[in-house]
Short mmCIF file of C-alpha atoms and ligand atoms in Angstrom, two decimals:
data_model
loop_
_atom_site.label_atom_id
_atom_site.label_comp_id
_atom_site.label_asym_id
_atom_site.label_seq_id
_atom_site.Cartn_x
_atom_site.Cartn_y
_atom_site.Cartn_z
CA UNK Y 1 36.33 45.84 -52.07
CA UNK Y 2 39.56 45.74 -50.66
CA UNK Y 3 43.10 45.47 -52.10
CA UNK Y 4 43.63 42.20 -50.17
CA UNK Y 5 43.90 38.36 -51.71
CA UNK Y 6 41.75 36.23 -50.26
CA UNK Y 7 43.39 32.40 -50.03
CA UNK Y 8 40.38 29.68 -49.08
CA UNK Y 9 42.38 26.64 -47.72
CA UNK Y 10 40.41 23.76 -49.06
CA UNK Y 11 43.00 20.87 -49.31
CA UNK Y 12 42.10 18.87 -46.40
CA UNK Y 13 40.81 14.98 -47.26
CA UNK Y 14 37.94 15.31 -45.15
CA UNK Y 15 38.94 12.23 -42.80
CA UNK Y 16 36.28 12.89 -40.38
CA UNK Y 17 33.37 13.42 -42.36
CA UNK Y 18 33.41 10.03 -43.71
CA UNK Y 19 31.74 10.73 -47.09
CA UNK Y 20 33.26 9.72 -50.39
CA UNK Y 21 33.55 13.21 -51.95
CA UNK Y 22 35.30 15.82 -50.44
CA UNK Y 23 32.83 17.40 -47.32
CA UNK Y 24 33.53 20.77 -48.81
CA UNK Y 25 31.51 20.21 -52.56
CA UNK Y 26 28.51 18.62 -49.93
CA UNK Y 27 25.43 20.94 -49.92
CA UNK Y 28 24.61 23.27 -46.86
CA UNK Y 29 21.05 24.55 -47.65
CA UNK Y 30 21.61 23.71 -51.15
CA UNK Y 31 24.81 25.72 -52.08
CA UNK Y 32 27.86 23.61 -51.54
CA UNK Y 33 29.40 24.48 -48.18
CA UNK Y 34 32.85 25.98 -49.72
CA UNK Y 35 30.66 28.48 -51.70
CA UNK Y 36 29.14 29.82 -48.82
CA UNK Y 37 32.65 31.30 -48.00
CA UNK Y 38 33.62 31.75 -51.65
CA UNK Y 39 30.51 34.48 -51.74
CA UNK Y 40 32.26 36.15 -48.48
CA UNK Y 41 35.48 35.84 -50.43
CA UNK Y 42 34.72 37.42 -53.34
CA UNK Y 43 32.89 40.52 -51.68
CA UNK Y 44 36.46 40.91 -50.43
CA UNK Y 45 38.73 40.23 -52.47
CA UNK Y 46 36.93 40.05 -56.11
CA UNK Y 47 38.67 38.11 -58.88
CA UNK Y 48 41.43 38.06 -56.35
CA UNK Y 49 40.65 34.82 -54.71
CA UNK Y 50 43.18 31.90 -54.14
CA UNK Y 51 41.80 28.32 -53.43
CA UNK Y 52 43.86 25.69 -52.32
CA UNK Y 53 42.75 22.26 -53.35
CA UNK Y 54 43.77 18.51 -53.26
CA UNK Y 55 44.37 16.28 -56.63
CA UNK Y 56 40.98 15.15 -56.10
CA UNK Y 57 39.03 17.69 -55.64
CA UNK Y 58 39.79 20.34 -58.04
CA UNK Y 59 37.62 19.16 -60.75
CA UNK Y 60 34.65 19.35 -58.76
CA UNK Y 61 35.64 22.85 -57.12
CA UNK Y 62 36.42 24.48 -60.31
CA UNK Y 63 33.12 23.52 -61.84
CA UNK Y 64 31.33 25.00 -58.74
CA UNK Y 65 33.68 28.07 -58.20
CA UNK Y 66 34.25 30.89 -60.87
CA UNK Y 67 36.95 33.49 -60.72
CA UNK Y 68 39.22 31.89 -58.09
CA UNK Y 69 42.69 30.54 -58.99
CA UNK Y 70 43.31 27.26 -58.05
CA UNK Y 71 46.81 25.51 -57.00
CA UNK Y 72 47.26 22.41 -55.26
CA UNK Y 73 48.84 21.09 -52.47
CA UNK Y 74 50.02 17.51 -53.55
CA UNK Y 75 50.30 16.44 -49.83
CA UNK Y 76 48.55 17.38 -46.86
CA UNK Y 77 51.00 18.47 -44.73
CA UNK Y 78 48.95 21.00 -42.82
CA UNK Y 79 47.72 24.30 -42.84
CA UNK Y 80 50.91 26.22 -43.28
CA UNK Y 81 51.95 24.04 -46.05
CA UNK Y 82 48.88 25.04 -47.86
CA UNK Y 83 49.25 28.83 -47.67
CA UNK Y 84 53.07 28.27 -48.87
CA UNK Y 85 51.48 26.96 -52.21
CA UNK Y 86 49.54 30.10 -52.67
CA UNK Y 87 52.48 32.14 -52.42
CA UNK Y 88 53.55 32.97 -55.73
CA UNK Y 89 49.77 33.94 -56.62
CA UNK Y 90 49.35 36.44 -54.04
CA UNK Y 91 50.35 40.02 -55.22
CA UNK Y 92 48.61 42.02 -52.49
CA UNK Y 93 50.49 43.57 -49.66
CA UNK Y 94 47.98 41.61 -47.40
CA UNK Y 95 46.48 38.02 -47.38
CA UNK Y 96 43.37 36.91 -45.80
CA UNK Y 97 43.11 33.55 -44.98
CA UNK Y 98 39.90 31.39 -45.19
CA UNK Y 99 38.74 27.53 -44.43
CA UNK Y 100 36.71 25.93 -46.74
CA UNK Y 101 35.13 24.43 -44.22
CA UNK Y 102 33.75 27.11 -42.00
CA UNK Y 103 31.00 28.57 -43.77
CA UNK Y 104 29.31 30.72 -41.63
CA UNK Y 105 31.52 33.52 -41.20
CA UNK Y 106 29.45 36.84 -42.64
CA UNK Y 107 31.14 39.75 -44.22
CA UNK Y 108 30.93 41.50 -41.11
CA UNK Y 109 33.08 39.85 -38.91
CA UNK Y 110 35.45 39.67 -41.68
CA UNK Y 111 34.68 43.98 -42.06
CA UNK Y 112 35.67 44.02 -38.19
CA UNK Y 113 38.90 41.61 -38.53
CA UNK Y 114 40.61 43.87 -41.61
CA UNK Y 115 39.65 47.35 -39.62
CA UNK Y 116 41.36 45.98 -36.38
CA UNK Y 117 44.34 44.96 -38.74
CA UNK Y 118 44.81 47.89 -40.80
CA UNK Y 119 44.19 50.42 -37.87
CA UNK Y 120 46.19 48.78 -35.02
CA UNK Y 121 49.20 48.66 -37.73
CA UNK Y 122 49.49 44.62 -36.42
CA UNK Y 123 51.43 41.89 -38.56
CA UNK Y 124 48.60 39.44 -38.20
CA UNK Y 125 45.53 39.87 -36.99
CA UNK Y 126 43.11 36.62 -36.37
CA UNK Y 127 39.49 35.70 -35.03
CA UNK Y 128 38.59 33.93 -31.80
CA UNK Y 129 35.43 33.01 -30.43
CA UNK Y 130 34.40 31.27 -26.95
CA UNK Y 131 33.34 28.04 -26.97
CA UNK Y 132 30.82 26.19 -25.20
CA UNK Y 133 32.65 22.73 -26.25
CA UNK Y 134 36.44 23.80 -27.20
CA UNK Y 135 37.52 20.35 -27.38
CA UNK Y 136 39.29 19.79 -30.70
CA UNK Y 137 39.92 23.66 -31.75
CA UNK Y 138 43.09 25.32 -31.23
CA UNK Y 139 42.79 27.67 -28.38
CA UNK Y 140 44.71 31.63 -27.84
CA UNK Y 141 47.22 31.83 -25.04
CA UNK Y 142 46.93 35.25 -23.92
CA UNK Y 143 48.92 37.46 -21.17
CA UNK Y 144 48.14 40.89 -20.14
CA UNK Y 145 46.18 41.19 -23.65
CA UNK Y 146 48.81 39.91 -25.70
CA UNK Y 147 48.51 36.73 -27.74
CA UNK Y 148 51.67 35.02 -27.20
CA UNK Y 149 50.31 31.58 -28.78
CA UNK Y 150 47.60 28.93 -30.38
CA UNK Y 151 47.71 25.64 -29.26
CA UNK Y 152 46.51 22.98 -31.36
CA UNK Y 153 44.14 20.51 -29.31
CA UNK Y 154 46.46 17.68 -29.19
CA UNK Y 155 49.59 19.67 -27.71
CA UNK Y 156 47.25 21.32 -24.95
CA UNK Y 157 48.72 20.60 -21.28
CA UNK Y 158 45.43 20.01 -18.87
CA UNK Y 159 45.04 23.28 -17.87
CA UNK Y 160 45.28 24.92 -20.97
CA UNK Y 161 42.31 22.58 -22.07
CA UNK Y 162 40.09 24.61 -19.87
CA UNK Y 163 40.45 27.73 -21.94
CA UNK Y 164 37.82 28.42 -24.04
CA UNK Y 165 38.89 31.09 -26.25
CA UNK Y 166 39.35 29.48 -29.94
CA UNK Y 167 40.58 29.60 -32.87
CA UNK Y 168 38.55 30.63 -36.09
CA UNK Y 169 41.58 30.10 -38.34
CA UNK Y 170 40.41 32.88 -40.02
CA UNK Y 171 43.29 35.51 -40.08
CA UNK Y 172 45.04 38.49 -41.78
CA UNK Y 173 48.51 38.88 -42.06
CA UNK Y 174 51.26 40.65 -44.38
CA UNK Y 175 52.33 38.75 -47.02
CA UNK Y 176 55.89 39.54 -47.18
CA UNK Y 177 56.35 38.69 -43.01
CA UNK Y 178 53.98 35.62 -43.15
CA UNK Y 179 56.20 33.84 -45.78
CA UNK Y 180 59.54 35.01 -44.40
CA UNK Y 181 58.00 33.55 -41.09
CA UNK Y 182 56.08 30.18 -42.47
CA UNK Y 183 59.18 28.82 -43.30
CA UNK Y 184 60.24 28.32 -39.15
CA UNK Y 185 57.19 26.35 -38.68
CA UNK Y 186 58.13 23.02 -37.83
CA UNK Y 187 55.90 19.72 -38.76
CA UNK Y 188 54.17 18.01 -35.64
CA UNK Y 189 55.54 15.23 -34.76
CA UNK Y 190 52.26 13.05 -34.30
CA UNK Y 191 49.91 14.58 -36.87
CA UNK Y 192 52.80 15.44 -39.20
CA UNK Y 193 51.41 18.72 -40.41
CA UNK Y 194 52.78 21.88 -40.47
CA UNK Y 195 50.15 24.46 -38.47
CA UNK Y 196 49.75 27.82 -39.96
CA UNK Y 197 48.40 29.08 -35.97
CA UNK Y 198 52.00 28.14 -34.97
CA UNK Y 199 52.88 31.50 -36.74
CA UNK Y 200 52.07 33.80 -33.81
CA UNK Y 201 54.56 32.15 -31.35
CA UNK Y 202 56.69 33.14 -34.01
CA UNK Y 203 55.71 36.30 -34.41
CA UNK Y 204 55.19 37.02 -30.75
CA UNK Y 205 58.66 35.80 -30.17
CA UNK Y 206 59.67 38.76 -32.72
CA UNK Y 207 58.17 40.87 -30.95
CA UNK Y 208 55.72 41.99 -33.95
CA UNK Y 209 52.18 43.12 -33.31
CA UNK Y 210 49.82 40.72 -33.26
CA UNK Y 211 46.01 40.68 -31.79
CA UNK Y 212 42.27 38.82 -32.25
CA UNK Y 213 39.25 40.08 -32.48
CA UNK Y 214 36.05 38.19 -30.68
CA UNK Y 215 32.94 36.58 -32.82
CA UNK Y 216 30.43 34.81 -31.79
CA UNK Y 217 30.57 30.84 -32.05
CA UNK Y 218 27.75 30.48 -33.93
CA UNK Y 219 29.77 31.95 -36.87
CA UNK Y 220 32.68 30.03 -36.44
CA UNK Y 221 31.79 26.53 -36.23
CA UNK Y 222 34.45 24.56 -38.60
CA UNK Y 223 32.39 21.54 -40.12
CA UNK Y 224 34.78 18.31 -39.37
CA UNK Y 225 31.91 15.60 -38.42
CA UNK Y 226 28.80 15.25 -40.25
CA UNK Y 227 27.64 16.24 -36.24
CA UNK Y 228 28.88 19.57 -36.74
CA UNK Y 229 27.07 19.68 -40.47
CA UNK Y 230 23.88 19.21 -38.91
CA UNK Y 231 24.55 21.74 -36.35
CA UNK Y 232 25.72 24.26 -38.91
CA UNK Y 233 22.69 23.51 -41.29
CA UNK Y 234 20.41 23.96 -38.20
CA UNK Y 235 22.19 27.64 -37.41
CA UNK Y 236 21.53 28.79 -41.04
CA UNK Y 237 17.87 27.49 -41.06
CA UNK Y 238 16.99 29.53 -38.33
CA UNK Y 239 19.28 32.33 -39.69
CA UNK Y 240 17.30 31.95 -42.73
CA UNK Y 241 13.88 31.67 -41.06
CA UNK Y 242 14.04 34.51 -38.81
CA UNK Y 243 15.36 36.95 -41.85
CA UNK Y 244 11.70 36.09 -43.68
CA UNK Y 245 9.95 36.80 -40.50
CA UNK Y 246 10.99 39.86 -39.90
CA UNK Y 247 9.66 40.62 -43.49
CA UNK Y 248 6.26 39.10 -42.55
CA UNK Y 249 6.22 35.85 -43.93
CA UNK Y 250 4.00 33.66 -40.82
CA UNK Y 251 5.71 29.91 -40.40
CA UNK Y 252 3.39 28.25 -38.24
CA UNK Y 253 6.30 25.60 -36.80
CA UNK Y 254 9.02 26.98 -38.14
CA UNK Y 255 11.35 24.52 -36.59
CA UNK Y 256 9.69 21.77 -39.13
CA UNK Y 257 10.37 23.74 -42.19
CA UNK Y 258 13.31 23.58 -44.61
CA UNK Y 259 14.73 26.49 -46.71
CA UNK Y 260 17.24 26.74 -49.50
CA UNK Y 261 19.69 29.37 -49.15
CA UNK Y 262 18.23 30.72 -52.34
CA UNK Y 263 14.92 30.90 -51.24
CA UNK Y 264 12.79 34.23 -51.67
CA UNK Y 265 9.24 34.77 -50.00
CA UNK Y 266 7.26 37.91 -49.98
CA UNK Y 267 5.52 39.38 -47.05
CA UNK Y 268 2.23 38.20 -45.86
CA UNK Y 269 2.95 34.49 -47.03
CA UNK Y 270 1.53 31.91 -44.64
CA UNK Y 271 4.15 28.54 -44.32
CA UNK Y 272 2.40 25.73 -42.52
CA UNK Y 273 4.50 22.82 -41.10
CA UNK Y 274 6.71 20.09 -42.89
CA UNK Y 275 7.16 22.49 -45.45
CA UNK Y 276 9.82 21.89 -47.74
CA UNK Y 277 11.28 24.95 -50.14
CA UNK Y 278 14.39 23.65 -52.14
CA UNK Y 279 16.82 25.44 -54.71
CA UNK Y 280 15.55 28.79 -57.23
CA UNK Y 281 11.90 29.23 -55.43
CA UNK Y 282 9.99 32.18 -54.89
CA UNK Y 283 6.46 32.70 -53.33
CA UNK Y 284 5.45 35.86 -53.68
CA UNK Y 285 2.58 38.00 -51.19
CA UNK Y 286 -0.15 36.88 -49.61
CA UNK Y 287 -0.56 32.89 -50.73
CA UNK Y 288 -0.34 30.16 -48.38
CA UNK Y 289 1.58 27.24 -48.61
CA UNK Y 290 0.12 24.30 -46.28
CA UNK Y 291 1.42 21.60 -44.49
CA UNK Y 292 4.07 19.26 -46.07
CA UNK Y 293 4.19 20.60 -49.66
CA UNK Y 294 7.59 19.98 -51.30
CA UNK Y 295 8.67 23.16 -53.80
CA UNK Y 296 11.10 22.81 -55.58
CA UNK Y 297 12.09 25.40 -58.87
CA UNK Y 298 8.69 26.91 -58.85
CA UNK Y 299 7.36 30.45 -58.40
CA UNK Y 300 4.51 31.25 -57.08
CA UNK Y 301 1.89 33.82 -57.83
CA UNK Y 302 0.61 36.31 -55.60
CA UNK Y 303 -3.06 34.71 -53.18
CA UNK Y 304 -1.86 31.26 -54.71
CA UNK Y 305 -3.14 28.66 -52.27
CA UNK Y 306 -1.40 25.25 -51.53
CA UNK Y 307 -1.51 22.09 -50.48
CA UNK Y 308 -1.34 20.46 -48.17
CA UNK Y 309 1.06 17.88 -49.60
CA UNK Y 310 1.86 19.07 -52.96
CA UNK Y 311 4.97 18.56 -54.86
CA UNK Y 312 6.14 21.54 -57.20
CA UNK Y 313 8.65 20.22 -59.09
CA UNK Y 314 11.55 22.22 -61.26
CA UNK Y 315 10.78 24.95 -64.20
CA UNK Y 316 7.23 25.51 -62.90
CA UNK Y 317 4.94 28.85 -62.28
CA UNK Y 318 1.96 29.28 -60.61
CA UNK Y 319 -0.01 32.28 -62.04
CA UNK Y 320 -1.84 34.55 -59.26
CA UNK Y 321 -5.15 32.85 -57.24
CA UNK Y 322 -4.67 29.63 -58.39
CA UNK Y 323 -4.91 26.40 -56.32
CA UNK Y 324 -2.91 23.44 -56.15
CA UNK Y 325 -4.21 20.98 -53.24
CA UNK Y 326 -3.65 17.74 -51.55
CA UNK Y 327 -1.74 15.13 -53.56
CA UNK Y 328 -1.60 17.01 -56.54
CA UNK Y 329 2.28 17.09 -58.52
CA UNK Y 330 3.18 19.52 -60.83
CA UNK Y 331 6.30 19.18 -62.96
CA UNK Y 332 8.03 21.70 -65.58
CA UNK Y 333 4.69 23.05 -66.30
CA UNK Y 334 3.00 26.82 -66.65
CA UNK Y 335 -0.36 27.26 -64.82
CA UNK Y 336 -2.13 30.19 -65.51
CA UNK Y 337 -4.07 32.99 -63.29
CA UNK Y 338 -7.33 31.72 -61.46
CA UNK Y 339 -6.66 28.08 -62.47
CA UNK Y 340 -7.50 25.08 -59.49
CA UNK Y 341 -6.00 21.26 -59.45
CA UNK Y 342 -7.37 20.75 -56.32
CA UNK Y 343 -6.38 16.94 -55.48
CA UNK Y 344 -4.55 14.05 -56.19
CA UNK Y 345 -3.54 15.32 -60.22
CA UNK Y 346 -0.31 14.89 -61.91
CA UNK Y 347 0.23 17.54 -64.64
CA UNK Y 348 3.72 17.41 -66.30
CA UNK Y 349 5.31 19.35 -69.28
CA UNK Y 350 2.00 20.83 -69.46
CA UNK Y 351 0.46 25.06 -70.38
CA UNK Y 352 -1.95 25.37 -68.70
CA UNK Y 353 -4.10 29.36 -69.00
CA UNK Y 354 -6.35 30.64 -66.88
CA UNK Y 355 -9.51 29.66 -65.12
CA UNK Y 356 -9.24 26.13 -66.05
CA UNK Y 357 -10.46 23.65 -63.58
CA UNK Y 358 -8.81 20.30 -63.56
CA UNK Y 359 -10.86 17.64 -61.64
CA UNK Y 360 -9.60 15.23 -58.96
CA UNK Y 361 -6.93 12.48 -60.26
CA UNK Y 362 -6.58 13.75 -63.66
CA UNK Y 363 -3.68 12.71 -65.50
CA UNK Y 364 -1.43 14.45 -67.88
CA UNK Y 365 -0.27 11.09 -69.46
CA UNK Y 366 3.27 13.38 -70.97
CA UNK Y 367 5.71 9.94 -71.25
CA UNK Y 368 4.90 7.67 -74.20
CA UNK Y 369 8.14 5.27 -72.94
CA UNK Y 370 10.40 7.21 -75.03
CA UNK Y 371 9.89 10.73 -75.55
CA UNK Y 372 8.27 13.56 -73.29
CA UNK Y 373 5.45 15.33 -74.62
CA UNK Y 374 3.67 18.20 -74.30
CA UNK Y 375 -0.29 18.79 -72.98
CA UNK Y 376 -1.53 22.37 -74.22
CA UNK Y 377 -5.21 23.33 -71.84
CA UNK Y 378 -6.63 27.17 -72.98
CA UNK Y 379 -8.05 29.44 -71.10
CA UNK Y 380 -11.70 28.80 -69.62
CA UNK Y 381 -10.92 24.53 -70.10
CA UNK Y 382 -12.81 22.24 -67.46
CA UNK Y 383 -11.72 19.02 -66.72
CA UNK Y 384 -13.99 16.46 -65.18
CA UNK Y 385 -12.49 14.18 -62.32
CA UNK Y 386 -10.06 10.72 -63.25
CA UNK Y 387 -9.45 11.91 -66.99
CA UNK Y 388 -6.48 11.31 -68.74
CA UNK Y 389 -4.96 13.39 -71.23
CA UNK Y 390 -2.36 11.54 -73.66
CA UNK Y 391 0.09 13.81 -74.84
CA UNK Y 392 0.87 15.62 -77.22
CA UNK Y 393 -2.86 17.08 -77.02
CA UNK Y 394 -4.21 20.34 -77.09
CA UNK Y 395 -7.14 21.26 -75.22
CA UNK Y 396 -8.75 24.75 -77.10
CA UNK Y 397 -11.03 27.14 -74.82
CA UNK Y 398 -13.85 26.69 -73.33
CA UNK Y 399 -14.11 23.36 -74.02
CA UNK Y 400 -15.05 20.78 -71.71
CA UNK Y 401 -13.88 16.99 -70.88
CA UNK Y 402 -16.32 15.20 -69.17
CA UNK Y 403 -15.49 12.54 -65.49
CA UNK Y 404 -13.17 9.51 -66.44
CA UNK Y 405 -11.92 10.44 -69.93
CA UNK Y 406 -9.41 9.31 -71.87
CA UNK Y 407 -8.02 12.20 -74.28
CA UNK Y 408 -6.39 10.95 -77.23
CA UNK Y 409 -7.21 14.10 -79.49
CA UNK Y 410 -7.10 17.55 -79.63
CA UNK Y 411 -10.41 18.97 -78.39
CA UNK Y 412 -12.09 21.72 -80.54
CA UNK Y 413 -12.77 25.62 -79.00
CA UNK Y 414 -16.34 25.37 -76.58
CA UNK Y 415 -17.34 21.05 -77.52
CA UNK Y 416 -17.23 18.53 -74.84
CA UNK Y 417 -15.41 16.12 -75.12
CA UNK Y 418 -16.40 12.45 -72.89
CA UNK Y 419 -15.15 9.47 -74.09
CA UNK Y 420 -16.66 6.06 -71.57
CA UNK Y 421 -18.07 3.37 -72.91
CA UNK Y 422 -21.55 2.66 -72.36
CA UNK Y 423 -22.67 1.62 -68.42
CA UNK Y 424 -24.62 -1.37 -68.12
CA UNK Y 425 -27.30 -2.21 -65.48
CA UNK Y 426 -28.59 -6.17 -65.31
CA UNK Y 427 -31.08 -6.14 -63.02
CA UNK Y 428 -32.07 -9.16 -61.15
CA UNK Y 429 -28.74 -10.92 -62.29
CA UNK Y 430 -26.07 -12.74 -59.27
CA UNK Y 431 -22.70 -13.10 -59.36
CA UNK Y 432 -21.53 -16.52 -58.53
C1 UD1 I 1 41.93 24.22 -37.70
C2 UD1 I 1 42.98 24.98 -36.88
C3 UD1 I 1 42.45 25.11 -35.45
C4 UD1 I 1 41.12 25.83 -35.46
C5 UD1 I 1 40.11 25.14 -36.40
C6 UD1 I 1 38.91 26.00 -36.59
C7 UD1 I 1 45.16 24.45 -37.83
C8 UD1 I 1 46.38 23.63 -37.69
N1 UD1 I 1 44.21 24.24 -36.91
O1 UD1 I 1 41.79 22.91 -37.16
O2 UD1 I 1 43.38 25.83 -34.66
O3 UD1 I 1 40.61 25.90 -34.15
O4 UD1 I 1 40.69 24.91 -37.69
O5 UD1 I 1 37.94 25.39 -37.38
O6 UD1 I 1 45.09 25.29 -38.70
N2 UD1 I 1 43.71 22.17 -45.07
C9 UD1 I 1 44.49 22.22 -46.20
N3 UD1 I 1 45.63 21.48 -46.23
C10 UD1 I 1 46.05 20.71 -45.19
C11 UD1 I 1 45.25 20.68 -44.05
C12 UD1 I 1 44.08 21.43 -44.01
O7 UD1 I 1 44.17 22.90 -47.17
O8 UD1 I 1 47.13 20.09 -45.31
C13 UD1 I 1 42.46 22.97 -45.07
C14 UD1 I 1 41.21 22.12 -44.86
O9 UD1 I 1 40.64 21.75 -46.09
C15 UD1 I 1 40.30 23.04 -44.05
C16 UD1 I 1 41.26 23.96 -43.30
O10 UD1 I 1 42.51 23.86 -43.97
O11 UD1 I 1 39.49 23.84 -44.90
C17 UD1 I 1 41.42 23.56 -41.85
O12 UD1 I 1 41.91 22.23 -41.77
P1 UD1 I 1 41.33 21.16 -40.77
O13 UD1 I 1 42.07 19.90 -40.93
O14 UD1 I 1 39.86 21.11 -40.85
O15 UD1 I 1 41.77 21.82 -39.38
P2 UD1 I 1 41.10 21.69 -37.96
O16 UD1 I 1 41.56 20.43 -37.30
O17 UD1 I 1 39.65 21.91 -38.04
CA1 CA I 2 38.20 22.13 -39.72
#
């Protein structure tokens, strides 16, 4: 960790994203796209971590970000505006500076930035990146190596729109100069903000030190348009993807898959296509998950096999070489080692131990229309096909429910259990 205060400028209205809540509480991969920088923040900076919000949306950044100190900016009046508002916070010699909205900056670009600060002795030091598509980003003006300038988009004469070298907004400076300096920035006359990039003319015209590092675009993307979200969500997925491959973990099409930023998956896993892993899942070795299965807050055993098309719902495990096939859902329930619910079941709020065998649609009937209840199956339990099992109810082990049940008791260790009523055959008899 550094001695350095980290300020994330999250203040903006979020204008072009055209949601209702702020774009930066909206979920990239799960994790709301101002945490993903937060986590860079605080590797940085600790509990040293300045975010500048809006009236509106501090409530819902201070429930998602602990540690930080919050102040707020009552109008937007730009970027330098903001950082003036942190000023009295900051008691580091030096100040990083952070969007909120470009979250896929990684530690080591930021690493880079501070080390070409700290050893070239510069006042500021910022990061660029070359654009395929520059349009909208402020761009570096740059002469015999020296930045003499960023240009904001809309103050760009036609040539300078050409250049492709762009502003991150992600910079370091020294407190004391930046704040002596912020103060001569004026306000722009048609956007009426105050830019904090303006600060280099300024600095250049002092003649103090001031220089850019290069990342790659991929990095800096800023998230404006719900365009560039999908574009940014696409660049982690692969990021994501490719990290689990190198481990070992097989996606057969793993342009069709989705993964939280949370996700974990051991080696030798097999993903098949459509497959969708949300928030706090983990698959560990050698099981295969097939073809559109939906997991969400489940862990899987080790040589667990399934779908395809299951749903895994939240607060679930799957014990070691179990199966859980084709149109089968499992919600907040425990299913042991060995155990198979091959196809279209439903087992909810359910403990379920091992080598049980739960027939095709059976039913853990868990909601009586008021309350949830519970469905207890022991160890060795075999369930024939279509049964239902009204919960509460507490299957003991080694006892068995015989094809199209309906389980309204608890079922005694080893007896079978069938409950139909009695088939009739009329021979020789028409229907009208
Ligand atoms: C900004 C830069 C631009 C750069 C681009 C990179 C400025 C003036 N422009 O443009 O040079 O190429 O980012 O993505 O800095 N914010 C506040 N208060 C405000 C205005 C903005 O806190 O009054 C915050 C926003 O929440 C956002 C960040 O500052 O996190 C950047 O603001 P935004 O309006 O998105 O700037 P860009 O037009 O993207
Ligand atoms: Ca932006």
């Amino acid at each position: 960790m550094f001695n350095i205060t980290t300020v994330i400028l999250a203040a903006g209205r979020s204008t072009r994203f055209k949601t209702k809540t702020s774009k930066l509480i909206y979920p990239l991969c799960g994790l709301p796209i101002i945490s993903h920088v937060h986590s860079i923040a605080k590797k940085i900076s600790g509990r040293k971590v300045i975010v500048v919000c809006n009236k509106e949306n501090i409530n819902d950044l201070k429930s998602i970000l602990k540690d930080c100190i919050f102040v707020i900016q009552n109008k937007q009046k730009g970027t330098a505006d903001a950082i003036e508002q942190a000023k009295y916070k900051i008691n580091s010699k030096n100040v990083l500076v952070l969007f909120g909205d470009t979250p896929l900056i990684t530690l080591s670009s930021i690493r880079k930035l501070i080390k070409k600060f700290l050893f070239s002795k510069a006042k500021a030091s910022i990061i660029a990146f070359r654009a395929q598509k520059p349009f909208g980003y402020g761009r570096l003006l740059v002469k015999n190596n020296v930045l003499e300038e960023i240009v904001e988009e809309i103050n760009l004469n036609l040539n300078q729109k050409k250049i492709n070298l762009c502003n991150s907004g992600i910079l370091i400076t020294e407190k004391k100069i930046l704040f002596e300096n912020t103060k001569n920035i004026k306000t722009n006359i048609i956007k009426k903000e105050r830019y904090l990039p303006d600060i280099f003319k300024i600095f250049h015209s002092n003649k103090f030190n001031t220089n850019f590092i290069e990342c790659h675009e991929d990095e800096m993307l800023g998230i404006n348009t719900l365009e560039d979200y999908d574009k940014v969500q696409s660049i982690l997925q692969k990021k994501y993807i490719d990290k689990f491959i190198k481990i070992g973990v097989n996606f057969l099409k793993p342009d069709t898959c989705y993964l939280s930023y949370d996700a974990k998956i051991e080696p030798n896993v097999i993903i098949e296509s459509n497959v969708t892993i949300k928030e706090k899942t983990i698959i560990k070795k050698d099981s295969i998950i097939k073809s559109n299965s939906y997991l969400e807050g489940v862990t899987i055993g080790e040589n667990c096999n399934i779908g395809p098309s299951a749903t895994i719902r939240p607060n679930s495990i799957i014990d070691k070489n179990s199966r859980v096939g084709n149109f089968v859902e499992i919600k907040n329930s425990k299913i042991g080692k060995k155990v198979s619910i091959a196809h279209l079941s439903y087992v909810g709020d359910a403990n379920v131990g091992n080598n049980v065998n739960i027939g095709a649609g059976t039913i853990t009937c868990n909601y009586d229309g008021n309350k949830k209840h519970k469905t207890i199956i022991k160890d060795n339990v075999f369930i024939g096909s279509n049964s239902s099992l009204i919960a509460p109810v507490i299957l003991e082990a080694n006892s068995k429910i015989g094809a199209g049940s309906v389980i309204t008791k608890n079922i005694p260790k080893g007896s079978l259990a069938l409950e139909r009523s009695a088939l009739k055959i009329l021979r020789n008899k028409r229907t009208k």
